[in-house]
Amino acid sequence: MLKYDSISELVSEAEKRGVRISDIVLEEQAAAGETTELALYKKMLKSFRIMQTSIEDGMEKDSRSVSGLTGGSAWKMKQQVDAGKNICGHLFGEAMAMALAVSETNACMGKIVAAPTAGSCGIMPAVIVSVMNERNTPIEDVVMSLFTASAFGLVIAHKASIAGAEGGCQAECGTASAMAAAALTEMCGGTPQMAADACAIALKNVLGLVCDPVAGLVEIPCIKRNAMGTANAFSAAELALAGITSAIPADEVIWAMKKVGDSLPATLRETGDGGLAATPTGKKLKQQVFG
């Protein structure tokens, strides 16, 4: 059975069998859970459908979070894309809107899939749904890619952290971005090693990213960081699919991520006492919410 202790283990096993990483993860997880592969696939499909719904729910023009601090950004981005005014083209613009939408759904207490956390919930849906829509990717490939993403997320959780309170936002949006990059790479026909390289590149790009939620809420700057994490995932997958490798292996990047997270002061690990939360405007917004 797989131990999910390293990315190299996943790549090696997939290459040995001549299959996708998702294929071995589905098989192993079904056996471990004493269920069938079909039942597990259907469960993942259900999670994917929730992701799609959370995108739709977050596109409302007048949506506002309970705190009143955020809402409506996804709608604005969508309007820009639909008018053909965004800079980077339709696919990228749609992905940005989707990332904002899911994050705003979360801020409005809507139903989301925490992949891997609520604070980073917009990245995975934005990446895979936007590409699926643009390229008419078969639903089976999309759902299977989520098994690869989950396996990479498990390795990061075991060897480093996926909690902002422990490792900063590199652990949340960073991990989500790495998972999405790996999933997208597999979705687009990349090899297991390419998926590993995409994961490594995505994580390298956000090492040291701090967690500094204004007023202690998962809204500012979290929602826009989901858009950033989406862009990062695209960048990492594009590089990996072009055959560009990571000079530092994924497992060593995760090791570095753990060391960097441990070095962050408590003020930059979700306490809302440092970074943007400590700015004059950040303090003013906290006062506005809590009085």
PDB file of N, CA and C in Angstrom, residues 117-192:
ATOM      1  N   THR A 117      -8.134  23.343   1.869  1.00  0.00           N
ATOM      2  CA  THR A 117      -8.729  24.074   2.985  1.00  0.00           C
ATOM      3  C   THR A 117      -9.800  25.030   2.474  1.00  0.00           C
ATOM      4  N   ALA A 118     -10.604  25.553   3.401  1.00  0.00           N
ATOM      5  CA  ALA A 118     -11.626  26.523   3.015  1.00  0.00           C
ATOM      6  C   ALA A 118     -10.982  27.804   2.504  1.00  0.00           C
ATOM      7  N   GLY A 119      -9.870  28.196   3.116  1.00  0.00           N
ATOM      8  CA  GLY A 119      -9.197  29.424   2.712  1.00  0.00           C
ATOM      9  C   GLY A 119      -8.601  29.370   1.320  1.00  0.00           C
ATOM     10  N   SER A 120      -8.390  28.158   0.798  1.00  0.00           N
ATOM     11  CA  SER A 120      -7.807  28.002  -0.541  1.00  0.00           C
ATOM     12  C   SER A 120      -8.755  27.283  -1.490  1.00  0.00           C
ATOM     13  N   CYS A 121     -10.051  27.345  -1.188  1.00  0.00           N
ATOM     14  CA  CYS A 121     -11.044  26.521  -1.886  1.00  0.00           C
ATOM     15  C   CYS A 121     -11.290  26.917  -3.337  1.00  0.00           C
ATOM     16  N   GLY A 122     -10.868  28.112  -3.747  1.00  0.00           N
ATOM     17  CA  GLY A 122     -11.182  28.563  -5.102  1.00  0.00           C
ATOM     18  C   GLY A 122     -10.214  28.106  -6.171  1.00  0.00           C
ATOM     19  N   ILE A 123      -9.031  27.668  -5.772  1.00  0.00           N
ATOM     20  CA  ILE A 123      -7.970  27.399  -6.735  1.00  0.00           C
ATOM     21  C   ILE A 123      -8.228  26.148  -7.569  1.00  0.00           C
ATOM     22  N   MET A 124      -8.481  25.033  -6.919  1.00  0.00           N
ATOM     23  CA  MET A 124      -8.703  23.783  -7.644  1.00  0.00           C
ATOM     24  C   MET A 124      -9.900  23.868  -8.599  1.00  0.00           C
ATOM     25  N   PRO A 125     -11.066  24.318  -8.132  1.00  0.00           N
ATOM     26  CA  PRO A 125     -12.206  24.420  -9.059  1.00  0.00           C
ATOM     27  C   PRO A 125     -11.923  25.336 -10.235  1.00  0.00           C
ATOM     28  N   ALA A 126     -11.289  26.475  -9.977  1.00  0.00           N
ATOM     29  CA  ALA A 126     -11.029  27.441 -11.040  1.00  0.00           C
ATOM     30  C   ALA A 126     -10.147  26.851 -12.131  1.00  0.00           C
ATOM     31  N   VAL A 127      -9.108  26.146 -11.726  1.00  0.00           N
ATOM     32  CA  VAL A 127      -8.156  25.592 -12.685  1.00  0.00           C
ATOM     33  C   VAL A 127      -8.787  24.491 -13.530  1.00  0.00           C
ATOM     34  N   ILE A 128      -9.385  23.511 -12.878  1.00  0.00           N
ATOM     35  CA  ILE A 128      -9.861  22.353 -13.644  1.00  0.00           C
ATOM     36  C   ILE A 128     -11.155  22.628 -14.407  1.00  0.00           C
ATOM     37  N   VAL A 129     -12.050  23.427 -13.826  1.00  0.00           N
ATOM     38  CA  VAL A 129     -13.323  23.697 -14.512  1.00  0.00           C
ATOM     39  C   VAL A 129     -13.102  24.609 -15.717  1.00  0.00           C
ATOM     40  N   SER A 130     -12.262  25.618 -15.576  1.00  0.00           N
ATOM     41  CA  SER A 130     -12.029  26.532 -16.700  1.00  0.00           C
ATOM     42  C   SER A 130     -11.391  25.803 -17.884  1.00  0.00           C
ATOM     43  N   VAL A 131     -10.422  24.930 -17.588  1.00  0.00           N
ATOM     44  CA  VAL A 131      -9.768  24.189 -18.664  1.00  0.00           C
ATOM     45  C   VAL A 131     -10.715  23.142 -19.258  1.00  0.00           C
ATOM     46  N   MET A 132     -11.487  22.488 -18.419  1.00  0.00           N
ATOM     47  CA  MET A 132     -12.465  21.516 -18.911  1.00  0.00           C
ATOM     48  C   MET A 132     -13.436  22.189 -19.886  1.00  0.00           C
ATOM     49  N   ASN A 133     -13.937  23.360 -19.512  1.00  0.00           N
ATOM     50  CA  ASN A 133     -14.885  24.070 -20.364  1.00  0.00           C
ATOM     51  C   ASN A 133     -14.243  24.517 -21.673  1.00  0.00           C
ATOM     52  N   GLU A 134     -13.004  24.978 -21.584  1.00  0.00           N
ATOM     53  CA  GLU A 134     -12.318  25.521 -22.760  1.00  0.00           C
ATOM     54  C   GLU A 134     -11.928  24.422 -23.749  1.00  0.00           C
ATOM     55  N   ARG A 135     -11.517  23.260 -23.220  1.00  0.00           N
ATOM     56  CA  ARG A 135     -10.973  22.208 -24.078  1.00  0.00           C
ATOM     57  C   ARG A 135     -11.904  21.008 -24.232  1.00  0.00           C
ATOM     58  N   ASN A 136     -13.104  21.104 -23.646  1.00  0.00           N
ATOM     59  CA  ASN A 136     -14.060  19.993 -23.692  1.00  0.00           C
ATOM     60  C   ASN A 136     -13.419  18.690 -23.199  1.00  0.00           C
ATOM     61  N   THR A 137     -12.715  18.784 -22.103  1.00  0.00           N
ATOM     62  CA  THR A 137     -12.050  17.624 -21.515  1.00  0.00           C
ATOM     63  C   THR A 137     -13.085  16.617 -21.028  1.00  0.00           C
ATOM     64  N   PRO A 138     -12.902  15.336 -21.318  1.00  0.00           N
ATOM     65  CA  PRO A 138     -13.839  14.314 -20.824  1.00  0.00           C
ATOM     66  C   PRO A 138     -13.948  14.357 -19.300  1.00  0.00           C
ATOM     67  N   ILE A 139     -15.152  14.221 -18.793  1.00  0.00           N
ATOM     68  CA  ILE A 139     -15.378  14.327 -17.352  1.00  0.00           C
ATOM     69  C   ILE A 139     -14.574  13.288 -16.578  1.00  0.00           C
ATOM     70  N   GLU A 140     -14.344  12.130 -17.175  1.00  0.00           N
ATOM     71  CA  GLU A 140     -13.573  11.083 -16.489  1.00  0.00           C
ATOM     72  C   GLU A 140     -12.152  11.546 -16.228  1.00  0.00           C
ATOM     73  N   ASP A 141     -11.551  12.238 -17.178  1.00  0.00           N
ATOM     74  CA  ASP A 141     -10.186  12.740 -16.994  1.00  0.00           C
ATOM     75  C   ASP A 141     -10.137  13.813 -15.918  1.00  0.00           C
ATOM     76  N   VAL A 142     -11.165  14.622 -15.872  1.00  0.00           N
ATOM     77  CA  VAL A 142     -11.227  15.696 -14.880  1.00  0.00           C
ATOM     78  C   VAL A 142     -11.332  15.107 -13.473  1.00  0.00           C
ATOM     79  N   VAL A 143     -12.274  14.203 -13.288  1.00  0.00           N
ATOM     80  CA  VAL A 143     -12.480  13.602 -11.966  1.00  0.00           C
ATOM     81  C   VAL A 143     -11.259  12.804 -11.534  1.00  0.00           C
ATOM     82  N   MET A 144     -10.668  12.068 -12.456  1.00  0.00           N
ATOM     83  CA  MET A 144      -9.479  11.290 -12.106  1.00  0.00           C
ATOM     84  C   MET A 144      -8.328  12.196 -11.691  1.00  0.00           C
ATOM     85  N   SER A 145      -8.213  13.346 -12.303  1.00  0.00           N
ATOM     86  CA  SER A 145      -7.123  14.252 -11.937  1.00  0.00           C
ATOM     87  C   SER A 145      -7.220  14.694 -10.481  1.00  0.00           C
ATOM     88  N   LEU A 146      -8.428  14.685  -9.945  1.00  0.00           N
ATOM     89  CA  LEU A 146      -8.614  15.064  -8.542  1.00  0.00           C
ATOM     90  C   LEU A 146      -8.002  14.031  -7.603  1.00  0.00           C
ATOM     91  N   PHE A 147      -7.925  12.780  -8.041  1.00  0.00           N
ATOM     92  CA  PHE A 147      -7.262  11.758  -7.224  1.00  0.00           C
ATOM     93  C   PHE A 147      -5.760  12.021  -7.165  1.00  0.00           C
ATOM     94  N   THR A 148      -5.194  12.460  -8.267  1.00  0.00           N
ATOM     95  CA  THR A 148      -3.780  12.831  -8.264  1.00  0.00           C
ATOM     96  C   THR A 148      -3.558  14.033  -7.349  1.00  0.00           C
ATOM     97  N   ALA A 149      -4.421  15.019  -7.467  1.00  0.00           N
ATOM     98  CA  ALA A 149      -4.311  16.202  -6.608  1.00  0.00           C
ATOM     99  C   ALA A 149      -4.393  15.825  -5.140  1.00  0.00           C
ATOM    100  N   SER A 150      -5.321  14.942  -4.810  1.00  0.00           N
ATOM    101  CA  SER A 150      -5.500  14.549  -3.410  1.00  0.00           C
ATOM    102  C   SER A 150      -4.270  13.818  -2.883  1.00  0.00           C
ATOM    103  N   ALA A 151      -3.647  12.997  -3.729  1.00  0.00           N
ATOM    104  CA  ALA A 151      -2.447  12.271  -3.313  1.00  0.00           C
ATOM    105  C   ALA A 151      -1.297  13.236  -3.035  1.00  0.00           C
ATOM    106  N   PHE A 152      -1.130  14.227  -3.904  1.00  0.00           N
ATOM    107  CA  PHE A 152      -0.080  15.222  -3.690  1.00  0.00           C
ATOM    108  C   PHE A 152      -0.370  16.023  -2.419  1.00  0.00           C
ATOM    109  N   GLY A 153      -1.634  16.331  -2.205  1.00  0.00           N
ATOM    110  CA  GLY A 153      -2.016  17.064  -0.994  1.00  0.00           C
ATOM    111  C   GLY A 153      -1.729  16.265   0.265  1.00  0.00           C
ATOM    112  N   LEU A 154      -1.945  14.954   0.200  1.00  0.00           N
ATOM    113  CA  LEU A 154      -1.651  14.099   1.347  1.00  0.00           C
ATOM    114  C   LEU A 154      -0.163  14.093   1.682  1.00  0.00           C
ATOM    115  N   VAL A 155       0.657  14.034   0.654  1.00  0.00           N
ATOM    116  CA  VAL A 155       2.106  14.051   0.883  1.00  0.00           C
ATOM    117  C   VAL A 155       2.513  15.360   1.561  1.00  0.00           C
ATOM    118  N   ILE A 156       2.006  16.475   1.050  1.00  0.00           N
ATOM    119  CA  ILE A 156       2.346  17.776   1.638  1.00  0.00           C
ATOM    120  C   ILE A 156       1.850  17.866   3.080  1.00  0.00           C
ATOM    121  N   ALA A 157       0.646  17.358   3.330  1.00  0.00           N
ATOM    122  CA  ALA A 157       0.104  17.372   4.687  1.00  0.00           C
ATOM    123  C   ALA A 157       0.950  16.530   5.634  1.00  0.00           C
ATOM    124  N   HIS A 158       1.425  15.391   5.152  1.00  0.00           N
ATOM    125  CA  HIS A 158       2.225  14.490   5.989  1.00  0.00           C
ATOM    126  C   HIS A 158       3.629  15.022   6.245  1.00  0.00           C
ATOM    127  N   LYS A 159       4.229  15.641   5.228  1.00  0.00           N
ATOM    128  CA  LYS A 159       5.633  16.044   5.327  1.00  0.00           C
ATOM    129  C   LYS A 159       5.826  17.520   5.691  1.00  0.00           C
ATOM    130  N   ALA A 160       4.792  18.323   5.525  1.00  0.00           N
ATOM    131  CA  ALA A 160       4.889  19.744   5.867  1.00  0.00           C
ATOM    132  C   ALA A 160       3.598  20.151   6.586  1.00  0.00           C
ATOM    133  N   SER A 161       2.730  20.882   5.915  1.00  0.00           N
ATOM    134  CA  SER A 161       1.464  21.290   6.530  1.00  0.00           C
ATOM    135  C   SER A 161       0.539  21.891   5.479  1.00  0.00           C
ATOM    136  N   ILE A 162      -0.762  21.793   5.718  1.00  0.00           N
ATOM    137  CA  ILE A 162      -1.731  22.470   4.856  1.00  0.00           C
ATOM    138  C   ILE A 162      -2.525  23.503   5.664  1.00  0.00           C
ATOM    139  N   ALA A 163      -2.030  23.829   6.863  1.00  0.00           N
ATOM    140  CA  ALA A 163      -2.728  24.764   7.747  1.00  0.00           C
ATOM    141  C   ALA A 163      -2.000  26.092   7.818  1.00  0.00           C
ATOM    142  N   GLY A 164      -2.719  27.169   7.574  1.00  0.00           N
ATOM    143  CA  GLY A 164      -2.128  28.490   7.661  1.00  0.00           C
ATOM    144  C   GLY A 164      -1.616  28.803   9.049  1.00  0.00           C
ATOM    145  N   ALA A 165      -2.282  28.268  10.068  1.00  0.00           N
ATOM    146  CA  ALA A 165      -1.880  28.508  11.447  1.00  0.00           C
ATOM    147  C   ALA A 165      -0.554  27.831  11.779  1.00  0.00           C
ATOM    148  N   GLU A 166      -0.149  26.887  10.949  1.00  0.00           N
ATOM    149  CA  GLU A 166       1.105  26.176  11.180  1.00  0.00           C
ATOM    150  C   GLU A 166       2.199  26.598  10.207  1.00  0.00           C
ATOM    151  N   GLY A 167       1.828  26.810   8.948  1.00  0.00           N
ATOM    152  CA  GLY A 167       2.853  27.080   7.947  1.00  0.00           C
ATOM    153  C   GLY A 167       2.660  28.318   7.120  1.00  0.00           C
ATOM    154  N   GLY A 168       1.701  29.177   7.471  1.00  0.00           N
ATOM    155  CA  GLY A 168       1.445  30.361   6.663  1.00  0.00           C
ATOM    156  C   GLY A 168       0.602  30.032   5.443  1.00  0.00           C
ATOM    157  N   CYS A 169       0.358  31.015   4.607  1.00  0.00           N
ATOM    158  CA  CYS A 169      -0.499  30.800   3.435  1.00  0.00           C
ATOM    159  C   CYS A 169       0.169  29.923   2.380  1.00  0.00           C
ATOM    160  N   GLN A 170       1.490  29.769   2.444  1.00  0.00           N
ATOM    161  CA  GLN A 170       2.149  28.819   1.552  1.00  0.00           C
ATOM    162  C   GLN A 170       1.585  27.419   1.776  1.00  0.00           C
ATOM    163  N   ALA A 171       1.128  27.149   2.991  1.00  0.00           N
ATOM    164  CA  ALA A 171       0.567  25.843   3.319  1.00  0.00           C
ATOM    165  C   ALA A 171      -0.857  25.688   2.800  1.00  0.00           C
ATOM    166  N   GLU A 172      -1.555  26.787   2.605  1.00  0.00           N
ATOM    167  CA  GLU A 172      -2.939  26.726   2.141  1.00  0.00           C
ATOM    168  C   GLU A 172      -3.036  27.018   0.640  1.00  0.00           C
ATOM    169  N   CYS A 173      -2.903  28.270   0.252  1.00  0.00           N
ATOM    170  CA  CYS A 173      -2.969  28.593  -1.180  1.00  0.00           C
ATOM    171  C   CYS A 173      -1.805  27.967  -1.936  1.00  0.00           C
ATOM    172  N   GLY A 174      -0.666  27.825  -1.275  1.00  0.00           N
ATOM    173  CA  GLY A 174       0.475  27.182  -1.914  1.00  0.00           C
ATOM    174  C   GLY A 174       0.206  25.731  -2.226  1.00  0.00           C
ATOM    175  N   THR A 175      -0.297  25.004  -1.243  1.00  0.00           N
ATOM    176  CA  THR A 175      -0.614  23.590  -1.448  1.00  0.00           C
ATOM    177  C   THR A 175      -1.715  23.421  -2.479  1.00  0.00           C
ATOM    178  N   ALA A 176      -2.759  24.237  -2.383  1.00  0.00           N
ATOM    179  CA  ALA A 176      -3.861  24.153  -3.351  1.00  0.00           C
ATOM    180  C   ALA A 176      -3.356  24.398  -4.760  1.00  0.00           C
ATOM    181  N   SER A 177      -2.473  25.368  -4.908  1.00  0.00           N
ATOM    182  CA  SER A 177      -1.909  25.689  -6.219  1.00  0.00           C
ATOM    183  C   SER A 177      -1.073  24.533  -6.753  1.00  0.00           C
ATOM    184  N   ALA A 178      -0.296  23.909  -5.881  1.00  0.00           N
ATOM    185  CA  ALA A 178       0.526  22.765  -6.284  1.00  0.00           C
ATOM    186  C   ALA A 178      -0.345  21.578  -6.672  1.00  0.00           C
ATOM    187  N   MET A 179      -1.387  21.333  -5.907  1.00  0.00           N
ATOM    188  CA  MET A 179      -2.326  20.252  -6.216  1.00  0.00           C
ATOM    189  C   MET A 179      -3.004  20.493  -7.563  1.00  0.00           C
ATOM    190  N   ALA A 180      -3.439  21.738  -7.774  1.00  0.00           N
ATOM    191  CA  ALA A 180      -4.117  22.084  -9.025  1.00  0.00           C
ATOM    192  C   ALA A 180      -3.177  21.970 -10.208  1.00  0.00           C
ATOM    193  N   ALA A 181      -1.925  22.377 -10.025  1.00  0.00           N
ATOM    194  CA  ALA A 181      -0.937  22.288 -11.106  1.00  0.00           C
ATOM    195  C   ALA A 181      -0.705  20.838 -11.505  1.00  0.00           C
ATOM    196  N   ALA A 182      -0.605  19.963 -10.510  1.00  0.00           N
ATOM    197  CA  ALA A 182      -0.403  18.535 -10.788  1.00  0.00           C
ATOM    198  C   ALA A 182      -1.616  17.944 -11.495  1.00  0.00           C
ATOM    199  N   ALA A 183      -2.814  18.301 -11.008  1.00  0.00           N
ATOM    200  CA  ALA A 183      -4.048  17.795 -11.621  1.00  0.00           C
ATOM    201  C   ALA A 183      -4.168  18.267 -13.064  1.00  0.00           C
ATOM    202  N   LEU A 184      -3.896  19.548 -13.289  1.00  0.00           N
ATOM    203  CA  LEU A 184      -4.005  20.102 -14.635  1.00  0.00           C
ATOM    204  C   LEU A 184      -3.004  19.449 -15.581  1.00  0.00           C
ATOM    205  N   THR A 185      -1.812  19.204 -15.089  1.00  0.00           N
ATOM    206  CA  THR A 185      -0.785  18.565 -15.911  1.00  0.00           C
ATOM    207  C   THR A 185      -1.232  17.180 -16.349  1.00  0.00           C
ATOM    208  N   GLU A 186      -1.795  16.416 -15.430  1.00  0.00           N
ATOM    209  CA  GLU A 186      -2.292  15.089 -15.805  1.00  0.00           C
ATOM    210  C   GLU A 186      -3.484  15.201 -16.758  1.00  0.00           C
ATOM    211  N   MET A 187      -4.388  16.125 -16.465  1.00  0.00           N
ATOM    212  CA  MET A 187      -5.555  16.346 -17.330  1.00  0.00           C
ATOM    213  C   MET A 187      -5.164  16.612 -18.769  1.00  0.00           C
ATOM    214  N   CYS A 188      -4.051  17.306 -18.938  1.00  0.00           N
ATOM    215  CA  CYS A 188      -3.614  17.717 -20.277  1.00  0.00           C
ATOM    216  C   CYS A 188      -2.624  16.737 -20.889  1.00  0.00           C
ATOM    217  N   GLY A 189      -2.550  15.530 -20.335  1.00  0.00           N
ATOM    218  CA  GLY A 189      -1.737  14.480 -20.930  1.00  0.00           C
ATOM    219  C   GLY A 189      -0.302  14.401 -20.470  1.00  0.00           C
ATOM    220  N   GLY A 190       0.036  15.131 -19.419  1.00  0.00           N
ATOM    221  CA  GLY A 190       1.394  15.101 -18.903  1.00  0.00           C
ATOM    222  C   GLY A 190       1.718  13.792 -18.197  1.00  0.00           C
ATOM    223  N   THR A 191       2.986  13.486 -18.118  1.00  0.00           N
ATOM    224  CA  THR A 191       3.450  12.263 -17.457  1.00  0.00           C
ATOM    225  C   THR A 191       3.420  12.441 -15.941  1.00  0.00           C
ATOM    226  N   PRO A 192       3.532  11.339 -15.195  1.00  0.00           N
ATOM    227  CA  PRO A 192       3.623  11.452 -13.735  1.00  0.00           C
ATOM    228  C   PRO A 192       4.761  12.366 -13.287  1.00  0.00           C
TER     229      PRO A 192
END
